[in-house]
Amino acid sequence: MPRPQPQPHPYLWAVSPIASQLSPPNVIDGRYKIVAPQIWQDIYSERSPQLPNPIPDRCLPYLHLYPYRLHLPEIYGICSFNNSLILLLNNIPTDDRGLLYPTLEEAWPDASGLRQIYWLWQILHLWNPLGDRGVAASLLVEDNLRVEGWRLRLRELFTNSERLGNSQARSQGGIAVAKAATVVTLRQLGESWTSLARSAHSEIAPKLEAIAAELKRDAITYTTLGKTLNQLLLEQAARKPLRIQIASATDTGPQQLSNEDSYYPTAEELSRNGSQEPGSLISHLMLVCDGIGGHEGGEVASQLAIQSLKLQVRALLAESVEDPELMPPDLVEEQLTAIVRIANNLICFRNDEQKRESRRRMATTLVMAIQLPQQVANLASGVGNSHELYLVHVGDSRAYWITENYCQLLTVDDDVTTREIRLARSLPITAAQRPDAGALTQALGTREADRLRPTIQRFIIEEDGILLLCSDGLSDNQLLEEYWAEFAPNVLAGRQSLENAIEYLIKLANQKNGHDNTSIVAALYSVSAQYSELVNPDKFPSPSQEIPSEFESQLPLEPSNGNGWVGADLPLKMPAMERDFDREASPLEVEIEEKTEVWGEEKVRYSTPSIDPEDLPEAVKVASENEIGSLFEDVDLEEGLISEEEGEISALRGQQTWVWVVGIFVLLSLVGAIAFVLKGRLDRGQNIFPSWPIPTEETEE
């Protein structure tokens, strides 16, 4: 699987005492252009930078914390200047012009109360991981905390011993001058929050001041702080409206003959369910699974995962709506982990049943988004949606958050590159150059449940935006990062439909990548007071008009069905979920029928060796032997509904046939009667049409 291409001419943060003294327009080491103090640009990024060997201790925190790259920078390389080594960081909080995003303190006064609490929540979320690596002090340096919209970002990492007392963070080499680590406490966090609490929105300021005061007195634990801040966060979020619009599509791709992707909801399901009513599964669950193991394996694995996850998430959503008590994030994460592991064991059981070993084992990636509609009491409307969005991720299918201002990758691939960086075996550039860099390190179905480590993240929807889930047919080669601005502003402004945008991305993926299946599920979330007015999408340029002319000859054909597009001159392999309508050809039904026969008590225990059904959370309704069968009953129910629809259609067609038969009989009878009358008049020598003269010899002459 191709790795993302490096950003051309990236902006870097130079970490060294001497770097802060260098100013533009100097060029360092013949390749690094100084844009601003400590902000450099690599003008020869096609060449590998100088790398330290062996990896020094000062680089280890950046490597171990790589899974938090949504918030943290990463190591790019080093360079030498005046006999001093300068550490260069990539993925830094700058815009496309190399300007640093505002500090938390600078952005604080203009932010909403919800966003202010959300920033503090992210600091708390990073506190333990950074503390474990001795760099929690990075969260106490005001100038080091930058914000890009909702997202908190760090400019660099400081060891705890480097925490400076003044409010202006002087970068003295970051962890390049590490000393003996010291303990950073919650009391110091409370001190750094005190000024923020005083200047917060009036509706939340008293509560934040109370939290800061308790922190400074050591009167509150980390766990209690998390619960208090979470309650305050959800109360603020519930004051906002939340509207959801979902669209999806899949395509086999110009170089593939079959589609191993499965996803939910499909275009047919969206059409069948109409308005996507609030509270329904279809408006709160999004899934993309990229099957592994060939047509006979990966396709089945991705379908099994989709069906299992749908049933279990339905139970979780029902509990979240009915339970008056809010489920804390850690409990939700435990339930989601159990849900994913049960889906994993369904696929493992099938592999064991078919005696699939090693590379022959079928598997699937997973990216799942759940908008958990917990009911939160608020003064404005009584009860509101908590606006929580949980992402569950295994493999290299991805999730993006896109607004009119930015496109943010929310997930980190489970591949060899990530493993080598996280274990501090390689620097990012070195790891990405491995021949097996894109090989997956985990997927559903390849191992026992207790060895599966799904990544689970919790976000709050507090701005209008597009959540996009996709398989690697779209995400490879940073395609979305390059083209998001071509559609996102129009969709968010109501000038283009979400369906039209997905159509554009499917075509773009086939042209620019084209090596794999492409599946996309996207949700447009709106928290603004009013909807934007959507005009007729037919008035807008088609996707082919927005794509460079040199690719027009490769454009796909018109959609052959409502679920996907097929590449030119290639046979269409119907997407997995669409084939459910073909009862004889559907591999899913065959798999489910076999599963119904074999799922007994012994089989359940065998397929879930690491999960005791009694130990699973109550919300996971498929945890017991009796309830696991409901997974397949759910599929049978859907197929039963389809059968009833087919029966109604057949009956209607039968009625229409009888109407035609009777009509034809009456018409033939009428024609026969007219012919009989005419024949009688001719036999008697009478004129058929009395107003016309009967021909005689005289008239003929």
XYZ file of C-alpha atoms in Angstrom:
701
model
C 0.000 0.000 0.000
C 1.588 3.290 -1.048
C 2.682 5.634 1.707
C 1.717 9.322 1.639
C 4.096 11.527 -0.283
C 6.031 14.089 1.783
C 4.728 17.634 1.719
C 6.653 19.682 -0.880
C 8.879 22.275 0.780
C 7.566 21.742 4.327
C 7.840 24.349 7.052
C 9.961 23.211 9.985
C 10.555 24.297 13.582
C 14.259 24.604 14.420
C 15.048 23.548 17.995
C 18.331 24.931 19.287
C 19.549 27.942 21.305
C 21.316 29.282 18.224
C 18.259 28.825 15.984
C 16.329 31.526 17.841
C 19.112 34.006 16.998
C 18.974 33.428 13.236
C 16.670 35.617 11.135
C 15.646 35.822 7.470
C 16.709 35.946 4.700
C 19.468 33.438 5.525
C 19.698 29.946 4.030
C 21.164 27.321 6.342
C 23.141 24.309 5.158
C 22.351 25.236 1.552
C 18.728 24.052 1.774
C 16.844 25.525 4.748
C 15.385 28.973 4.093
C 14.691 30.994 7.244
C 11.130 32.304 7.054
C 10.921 33.642 10.614
C 12.834 33.015 13.848
C 12.990 29.217 14.246
C 10.641 28.664 11.259
C 12.562 27.218 8.334
C 11.478 25.883 4.959
C 13.187 22.984 3.221
C 13.615 24.148 -0.381
C 15.157 20.803 -1.410
C 12.731 18.403 0.235
C 13.218 15.848 -2.554
C 16.573 15.063 -0.920
C 16.685 13.171 2.356
C 17.731 15.368 5.280
C 20.633 14.568 7.553
C 19.594 12.108 10.245
C 21.191 11.314 13.608
C 22.635 7.829 13.983
C 22.152 6.373 16.498
C 18.923 8.028 17.584
C 19.720 10.278 20.573
C 17.678 10.162 23.762
C 16.374 13.675 23.176
C 14.422 12.384 20.153
C 12.712 9.486 21.930
C 9.631 11.330 23.285
C 8.724 12.487 19.766
C 8.934 8.916 18.491
C 7.065 7.219 21.329
C 4.274 9.816 21.120
C 3.850 9.490 17.342
C 0.257 8.143 17.707
C -0.649 11.629 19.031
C 0.562 13.371 15.883
C -2.825 15.064 15.551
C -1.543 17.359 18.317
C 2.244 16.915 18.357
C 5.111 17.623 15.948
C 7.403 14.902 14.631
C 11.099 14.665 13.866
C 12.198 15.667 10.353
C 15.995 15.620 10.639
C 18.981 17.587 11.908
C 21.408 20.099 10.488
C 24.719 21.558 11.611
C 25.481 25.251 12.044
C 28.589 26.682 13.699
C 29.398 23.293 15.229
C 25.925 23.130 16.790
C 23.345 20.485 15.921
C 19.841 21.798 15.290
C 16.839 19.480 15.606
C 14.210 20.043 12.883
C 10.545 19.266 13.535
C 7.818 18.632 10.962
C 4.005 18.676 11.334
C 4.229 21.966 13.193
C 1.339 24.389 13.884
C 1.781 26.732 10.901
C -0.500 27.646 8.014
C 0.351 27.235 4.330
C 2.371 30.475 4.449
C 4.554 29.360 7.325
C 2.855 31.564 9.931
C 2.355 30.092 13.387
C -1.231 29.595 14.480
C -2.269 31.793 17.420
C -1.439 30.757 20.932
C -4.181 29.439 23.191
C -3.992 32.656 25.166
C -4.345 34.819 22.032
C -7.346 32.878 20.689
C -9.058 32.485 24.076
C -11.067 35.769 24.234
C -12.770 35.268 20.861
C -13.615 31.591 21.344
C -17.003 30.275 22.425
C -17.420 28.836 25.899
C -17.724 25.383 24.347
C -14.456 25.704 22.462
C -12.660 27.062 25.539
C -13.608 23.977 27.547
C -12.779 21.735 24.589
C -9.220 23.112 24.480
C -8.792 22.430 28.197
C -10.177 18.925 27.713
C -7.516 18.228 25.074
C -4.782 19.423 27.436
C -6.073 16.996 30.040
C -6.272 14.218 27.410
C -2.557 14.711 26.618
C -1.472 15.074 30.248
C -0.887 11.394 31.076
C 0.757 10.300 27.774
C 3.162 13.229 27.907
C 3.703 12.702 31.619
C 4.697 9.097 31.031
C 7.487 10.343 28.721
C 8.603 13.123 31.048
C 7.401 15.976 28.825
C 4.100 17.040 30.462
C 5.717 20.445 31.070
C 5.134 21.096 27.360
C 1.477 21.721 28.281
C 2.402 24.442 30.780
C 4.359 26.742 28.440
C 1.877 29.281 27.123
C 3.700 30.158 23.912
C 4.040 26.463 23.115
C 0.266 25.861 22.995
C -1.185 26.741 19.584
C -4.732 26.309 18.291
C -6.001 25.553 14.795
C -9.736 25.957 15.078
C -10.913 23.352 17.599
C -7.561 21.516 17.646
C -4.844 22.070 20.231
C -1.308 21.746 18.818
C 2.146 21.853 20.397
C 5.064 23.616 18.794
C 7.679 21.379 20.441
C 8.244 19.169 23.489
C 9.943 20.318 26.690
C 11.210 18.000 29.383
C 9.752 18.581 32.812
C 13.064 20.020 34.014
C 12.870 22.691 31.314
C 9.636 24.260 32.462
C 10.242 27.985 32.581
C 8.637 30.233 35.161
C 7.813 33.155 32.874
C 4.844 33.236 30.531
C 6.993 33.710 27.436
C 8.410 30.348 26.376
C 11.982 30.794 25.301
C 12.867 27.790 23.203
C 16.283 26.819 24.519
C 16.639 23.688 22.491
C 13.515 21.835 23.482
C 14.525 18.409 24.652
C 17.942 18.956 23.118
C 19.188 20.199 26.523
C 17.380 17.645 28.647
C 18.310 17.389 32.292
C 17.197 15.133 35.073
C 13.431 14.791 34.833
C 11.275 16.353 37.518
C 7.655 15.677 38.389
C 5.077 18.089 37.003
C 1.906 18.080 39.094
C -1.739 18.977 38.615
C -1.133 21.898 40.961
C 1.053 23.487 38.277
C -1.651 22.785 35.714
C -4.118 24.646 37.939
C -1.750 27.622 38.115
C -1.527 27.755 34.308
C -5.329 27.602 34.016
C -6.048 30.350 36.539
C -5.752 33.316 34.162
C -7.692 31.452 31.469
C -10.518 30.699 33.895
C -10.838 34.340 34.907
C -11.178 35.507 31.285
C -13.470 32.677 30.183
C -17.072 33.184 29.064
C -19.224 34.404 31.925
C -21.401 31.272 31.884
C -18.444 28.959 32.513
C -15.925 31.221 34.273
C -17.079 30.485 37.848
C -16.873 26.728 37.312
C -13.444 26.927 35.680
C -12.180 29.147 38.479
C -13.406 26.591 41.003
C -11.610 23.808 39.113
C -8.363 25.805 38.982
C -8.608 26.582 42.698
C -9.088 22.900 43.577
C -6.124 21.961 41.405
C -3.891 24.465 43.163
C -4.955 23.062 46.554
C -4.373 19.460 45.430
C -8.039 18.932 46.306
C -8.985 17.112 43.112
C -7.672 13.966 41.424
C -7.088 13.429 37.719
C -10.130 11.146 37.492
C -12.430 13.598 39.241
C -11.079 16.448 37.128
C -11.879 14.458 33.978
C -15.463 13.787 35.071
C -16.067 17.406 36.062
C -14.621 18.819 32.864
C -16.475 16.275 30.740
C -19.813 17.165 32.351
C -19.208 20.857 31.727
C -18.126 20.170 28.144
C -21.218 18.137 27.259
C -23.564 20.633 28.904
C -22.168 23.366 26.680
C -22.301 21.156 23.572
C -25.951 20.219 24.213
C -26.961 23.862 23.876
C -26.191 23.753 20.161
C -28.386 22.155 17.487
C -26.980 19.246 15.508
C -28.110 18.326 12.009
C -26.661 15.398 10.086
C -26.681 14.609 6.380
C -24.948 11.452 5.108
C -23.932 10.313 1.630
C -21.836 7.401 0.380
C -20.527 5.595 -2.690
C -18.105 2.877 -3.722
C -16.244 1.967 -6.897
C -14.351 -1.112 -8.015
C -11.590 0.953 -9.609
C -10.097 0.819 -13.111
C -7.492 -1.816 -12.195
C -9.620 -4.212 -10.134
C -12.179 -6.815 -11.161
C -13.883 -7.177 -7.784
C -14.771 -4.930 -4.865
C -13.667 -6.159 -1.437
C -14.827 -2.993 0.339
C -17.988 -2.909 2.427
C -19.511 0.167 4.001
C -22.525 1.538 5.821
C -24.852 3.155 5.069
C -24.921 2.303 1.375
C -26.571 4.522 -1.213
C -29.508 2.077 -1.395
C -29.990 2.159 2.373
C -29.886 5.944 2.406
C -32.468 6.077 -0.375
C -34.683 3.474 1.283
C -34.613 5.245 4.659
C -35.371 8.643 3.200
C -34.926 11.541 5.593
C -32.386 9.939 7.978
C -34.501 10.535 11.054
C -32.708 11.559 14.256
C -32.030 8.623 16.539
C -31.940 6.066 13.743
C -28.884 3.869 13.204
C -28.387 5.260 9.722
C -27.895 8.814 10.998
C -25.492 7.908 13.817
C -23.236 5.157 12.425
C -20.728 5.250 9.570
C -18.493 2.322 8.577
C -15.836 1.609 5.966
C -14.136 -1.812 5.813
C -11.465 -2.724 3.259
C -11.302 -6.501 2.914
C -8.033 -8.407 2.777
C -7.577 -11.893 1.362
C -8.908 -11.816 -2.184
C -12.426 -12.056 -3.586
C -13.243 -15.229 -1.670
C -11.877 -13.900 1.622
C -11.619 -10.147 2.030
C -15.056 -9.558 0.613
C -16.667 -11.904 3.127
C -14.589 -10.532 6.024
C -15.633 -6.940 5.384
C -19.308 -7.941 5.112
C -19.214 -9.941 8.350
C -17.647 -6.981 10.153
C -20.311 -4.580 8.881
C -23.212 -6.817 9.911
C -21.771 -7.534 13.360
C -20.958 -3.904 14.130
C -24.352 -2.639 12.986
C -26.197 -4.921 15.363
C -24.015 -4.172 18.368
C -23.900 -0.400 17.839
C -27.696 -0.354 17.580
C -27.842 -1.718 21.134
C -25.279 0.821 22.340
C -27.221 3.715 20.815
C -30.454 2.519 22.409
C -28.814 2.439 25.823
C -27.260 5.888 25.390
C -30.688 7.392 24.677
C -32.551 5.577 27.444
C -29.985 5.884 30.253
C -30.391 9.186 32.152
C -26.808 8.895 33.421
C -24.054 10.019 31.070
C -21.589 7.315 30.099
C -18.041 8.602 30.656
C -15.614 8.334 27.734
C -13.579 5.538 29.329
C -16.685 3.351 29.691
C -17.740 4.025 26.101
C -14.247 3.116 24.950
C -14.426 -0.195 26.836
C -17.743 -1.021 25.193
C -16.484 -0.103 21.734
C -13.379 -2.231 22.244
C -15.567 -5.213 23.182
C -17.804 -4.579 20.152
C -14.833 -4.565 17.769
C -13.322 -7.674 19.332
C -16.546 -9.629 18.868
C -16.571 -8.668 15.179
C -12.926 -9.717 15.022
C -13.737 -13.132 16.478
C -16.528 -13.735 13.967
C -13.941 -13.435 11.212
C -11.356 -15.458 13.163
C -13.893 -18.228 13.626
C -14.538 -18.349 9.888
C -10.794 -18.482 9.203
C -10.358 -21.360 11.662
C -13.417 -23.140 10.286
C -11.990 -22.974 6.751
C -8.485 -23.837 8.020
C -7.006 -20.608 6.692
C -3.465 -20.021 7.955
C -0.945 -17.170 7.781
C -1.399 -15.029 4.667
C -4.457 -17.003 3.570
C -6.486 -15.692 6.525
C -9.166 -13.268 5.451
C -9.338 -9.970 7.297
C -10.533 -6.402 6.992
C -9.571 -2.903 8.028
C -12.066 -0.783 9.930
C -12.812 2.876 10.398
C -16.049 3.499 12.292
C -17.666 6.757 13.384
C -20.442 6.837 15.972
C -22.313 10.005 16.856
C -23.356 9.052 20.369
C -26.596 10.942 21.098
C -26.428 10.981 24.882
C -29.161 13.113 26.384
C -27.773 16.059 28.351
C -29.907 18.431 30.405
C -29.407 22.079 29.499
C -31.181 25.304 30.365
C -31.930 26.288 26.767
C -34.072 23.365 25.599
C -34.356 20.981 28.523
C -32.461 18.087 26.896
C -29.940 18.142 24.068
C -27.586 15.914 22.080
C -24.119 15.577 23.620
C -22.456 16.106 20.192
C -19.978 13.303 20.943
C -18.246 11.661 18.009
C -16.305 8.432 18.604
C -13.847 7.129 16.027
C -12.760 3.480 16.078
C -9.852 2.568 13.850
C -7.973 -0.608 12.854
C -5.749 -0.808 9.764
C -5.207 1.926 7.185
C -8.706 3.113 6.292
C -8.885 6.741 7.352
C -11.046 9.490 8.824
C -10.779 13.205 7.986
C -12.388 16.312 9.439
C -12.846 18.995 6.768
C -14.055 22.578 7.103
C -13.783 25.568 4.801
C -10.389 26.355 6.356
C -8.609 23.022 6.815
C -8.480 19.287 6.174
C -7.333 17.325 9.237
C -6.356 13.648 9.214
C -7.762 12.196 12.436
C -6.365 8.651 12.312
C -2.894 7.097 12.268
C -2.384 4.007 10.099
C -1.664 0.652 11.745
C 1.282 -0.196 9.519
C 4.984 -0.964 9.713
C 5.913 2.715 9.483
C 3.889 3.613 12.573
C 5.188 0.588 14.474
C 8.837 1.384 13.780
C 8.417 5.027 14.817
C 6.364 4.287 17.938
C 8.926 1.736 19.138
C 11.734 4.266 18.459
C 13.428 1.931 16.006
C 13.400 4.455 13.139
C 12.874 8.123 12.441
C 9.759 8.930 10.351
C 11.591 9.508 7.072
C 13.632 6.314 7.439
C 10.600 4.223 8.379
C 8.605 5.509 5.396
C 11.355 4.399 3.009
C 11.184 0.727 4.013
C 9.980 -1.663 1.285
C 7.267 -2.893 3.660
C 6.409 0.563 5.016
C 2.717 0.287 4.186
C 2.233 -3.319 5.328
C -0.494 -3.567 7.957
C 0.389 -4.570 11.511
C -3.188 -5.355 12.549
C -6.618 -5.900 11.008
C -9.860 -7.575 12.062
C -9.636 -11.354 11.756
C -5.876 -11.875 11.819
C -5.396 -12.529 15.544
C -7.207 -13.356 18.763
C -9.256 -10.613 20.351
C -6.983 -10.020 23.338
C -4.151 -9.101 20.938
C -6.221 -6.606 18.967
C -5.648 -2.955 19.894
C -8.246 -0.713 18.223
C -7.585 3.010 18.443
C -10.566 4.869 19.910
C -10.840 8.663 19.936
C -13.538 10.980 21.253
C -14.274 14.309 19.551
C -16.912 16.988 20.096
C -18.781 18.356 17.079
C -18.682 22.086 17.796
C -18.380 23.557 14.292
C -19.874 22.950 10.856
C -17.790 20.407 9.007
C -17.552 17.218 6.972
C -16.471 13.926 8.513
C -15.160 11.711 5.713
C -14.316 8.018 6.073
C -12.580 6.282 3.181
C -10.552 3.280 2.113
C -7.023 3.708 0.801
C -8.229 3.968 -2.790
C -8.832 7.652 -1.990
C -6.405 8.372 0.855
C -3.214 7.104 -0.785
C -0.697 9.685 -1.985
C -2.329 12.435 0.122
C -4.995 12.885 -2.534
C -7.603 14.311 -0.188
C -5.099 16.668 1.448
C -4.408 18.114 -2.005
C -7.945 18.446 -3.370
C -10.205 19.064 -0.353
C -10.557 22.779 -1.128
C -12.123 21.946 -4.504
C -15.372 20.823 -2.887
C -15.511 21.419 0.882
C -16.205 25.197 0.889
C -18.981 24.739 -1.681
C -20.609 21.908 0.266
C -20.469 23.787 3.553
C -21.882 26.930 1.940
C -24.752 24.989 0.358
C -23.551 25.551 -3.197
C -22.851 21.865 -3.872
C -24.488 18.686 -2.620
C -22.584 16.164 -0.546
C -23.468 13.461 -3.085
C -21.932 15.528 -5.877
C -18.744 15.984 -3.859
C -18.396 12.229 -3.286
C -18.960 11.613 -6.984
C -16.101 14.012 -7.703
C -13.799 12.239 -5.234
C -14.584 8.792 -6.645
C -13.632 9.935 -10.138
C -10.537 11.685 -8.814
C -9.419 8.555 -6.961
C -9.790 6.437 -10.095
C -7.710 8.889 -12.107
C -4.956 9.747 -9.643
C -4.655 6.445 -7.772
C -6.766 3.798 -9.494
C -4.927 0.814 -8.035
C -7.604 -0.225 -5.541
C -11.292 -0.146 -4.660
C -12.541 3.175 -3.340
C -15.312 3.556 -0.748
C -16.419 6.811 0.854
C -18.945 7.586 3.574
C -19.272 11.251 4.515
C -21.418 13.162 6.997
C -22.149 16.864 6.873
C -22.580 18.108 10.448
C -24.215 21.465 11.047
C -24.334 23.221 14.414
C -25.078 26.676 13.057
C -28.436 28.335 13.699
C -29.706 28.039 10.129
C -29.265 25.676 7.238
C -27.588 27.032 4.155
C -29.902 27.004 1.153
C -28.943 24.271 -1.299
C -29.548 25.188 -4.900
C -30.018 22.728 -7.737
C -26.767 20.732 -7.939
C -27.308 20.336 -11.699
C -26.357 24.002 -12.053
C -22.849 23.303 -10.870
C -19.947 22.003 -12.911
C -19.753 18.245 -13.077
C -16.757 16.571 -11.436
C -15.186 15.955 -14.825
C -15.082 19.711 -15.449
C -13.100 20.262 -12.269
C -10.470 17.656 -13.112
C -7.485 18.531 -15.347
C -8.132 17.944 -19.026
C -5.309 15.438 -19.386
C -7.361 12.973 -17.329
C -10.682 13.409 -19.106
C -10.082 10.380 -21.320
C -9.921 8.258 -18.166
C -13.227 9.414 -16.716
C -15.550 6.657 -15.518
C -18.769 5.847 -17.257
C -22.079 7.136 -15.957
C -23.155 5.388 -12.760
C -24.615 1.998 -13.549
C -26.341 1.784 -10.187
C -27.067 3.902 -7.155
C -24.223 2.395 -5.157
C -21.094 3.039 -7.158
C -19.230 3.855 -10.343
C -17.460 1.551 -12.738
C -14.253 2.361 -14.601
C -14.372 2.669 -18.375
C -14.313 -0.604 -20.338
C -14.207 -2.729 -17.182
C -16.918 -5.130 -16.020
C -18.725 -4.003 -12.907
C -18.405 -6.101 -9.793
C -21.423 -5.119 -7.756
C -20.519 -3.693 -4.321
C -20.887 -6.109 -1.452
C -23.956 -4.629 0.200
C -25.714 -4.170 -3.112
C -25.424 -7.850 -3.933
C -27.642 -8.614 -0.947
C -30.584 -8.092 -3.315
C -29.439 -11.012 -5.459
C -30.448 -13.870 -3.236
C -28.835 -16.661 -5.270
C -25.530 -14.929 -5.944
C -25.078 -13.246 -2.589
C -22.028 -14.651 -0.761
C -23.202 -12.877 2.377
C -26.369 -14.941 2.583
C -24.427 -18.151 2.046
C -22.048 -17.199 4.855
C -24.872 -16.259 7.191
C -26.833 -19.432 6.512
C -23.754 -21.533 7.342
C -23.127 -19.460 10.447
C -26.686 -20.059 11.650
C -26.159 -23.802 11.425
C -22.801 -23.895 13.195
C -23.305 -21.298 15.931
C -23.935 -23.422 18.951
C -22.716 -22.992 22.473
C -19.420 -24.722 21.786
C -18.764 -22.673 18.672
C -19.361 -19.399 20.478
C -16.794 -20.232 23.125
C -14.331 -21.295 20.458
C -14.692 -18.086 18.448
C -14.275 -15.805 21.451
C -11.541 -17.495 23.505
C -10.430 -14.253 25.160
C -13.837 -12.777 26.018
C -16.061 -14.045 28.793
C -19.638 -13.036 27.835
C -20.433 -12.420 31.508
C -17.643 -9.835 31.741
C -18.750 -7.716 28.781
C -20.617 -4.391 29.303
C -24.383 -4.727 29.476
C -24.885 -2.638 26.344
C -23.153 -5.207 24.166
C -26.210 -7.252 23.342
C -24.445 -9.959 21.333
C -22.176 -11.086 24.137
C -24.037 -14.284 25.089
C -24.601 -17.497 23.194
C -28.330 -16.883 22.858
C -27.933 -13.321 21.606
C -25.068 -13.942 19.167
C -27.554 -15.600 16.846
C -29.456 -12.327 16.571
C -26.653 -11.070 14.322
C -27.805 -13.489 11.671
C -31.497 -13.063 12.529
C -31.035 -9.374 11.788
C -29.767 -10.209 8.309
C -32.605 -12.698 7.825
C -35.074 -9.998 8.849
C -33.684 -7.602 6.252
C -33.876 -10.315 3.625
C -37.435 -11.097 4.741
C -38.420 -7.484 4.178
C -36.871 -7.643 0.733
C -38.813 -10.834 -0.008
C -42.078 -9.179 1.051
C -41.336 -6.241 -1.240
C -40.597 -8.628 -4.092
C -43.870 -10.474 -3.364
C -45.862 -7.236 -3.436
C -44.228 -6.276 -6.720
C -45.022 -9.706 -8.196
C -48.658 -9.472 -7.094
C -48.981 -6.011 -8.613
C -47.462 -7.218 -11.856
C -49.944 -10.123 -11.881
C -52.876 -7.732 -11.516
C -51.520 -5.586 -14.318
C -51.213 -8.659 -16.564
C -54.911 -9.588 -16.069
C -55.958 -6.041 -16.942
C -54.053 -6.271 -20.215
C -55.591 -9.681 -21.082
C -59.163 -8.455 -20.490
C -58.496 -5.268 -22.471
C -57.147 -7.170 -25.456
C -60.123 -9.590 -25.379
C -62.629 -6.700 -25.408
C -60.779 -4.990 -28.249
C -60.695 -8.138 -30.365
C -64.429 -8.704 -29.743
C -65.230 -5.156 -30.866
C -63.157 -5.528 -34.019
C -64.889 -8.840 -34.804
C -68.367 -7.293 -34.381
C -67.521 -4.405 -36.722
C -66.149 -6.823 -39.328
C -69.349 -8.941 -39.140
C -71.591 -5.885 -39.736
C -69.524 -4.687 -42.672
C -69.514 -8.115 -44.278
C -73.344 -8.303 -44.047
C -73.827 -4.929 -45.760
C -71.510 -5.905 -48.579
C -73.313 -9.226 -49.075
C -76.636 -7.330 -49.445
C -75.137 -4.846 -51.889
C -75.503 -1.979 -49.480
C -73.055 0.870 -49.273
C -70.737 0.628 -46.296
C -70.632 4.399 -45.959
C -74.178 5.637 -46.906
C -73.032 9.163 -47.768
C -70.824 7.836 -50.579
C -72.422 6.765 -53.944
C -72.319 3.094 -54.847
C -70.087 2.662 -57.913
C -71.976 1.806 -61.169
C -70.848 1.369 -64.730
C -71.857 4.974 -65.522
C -70.008 6.455 -62.612
C -66.965 4.354 -63.411
C -67.002 5.781 -66.996
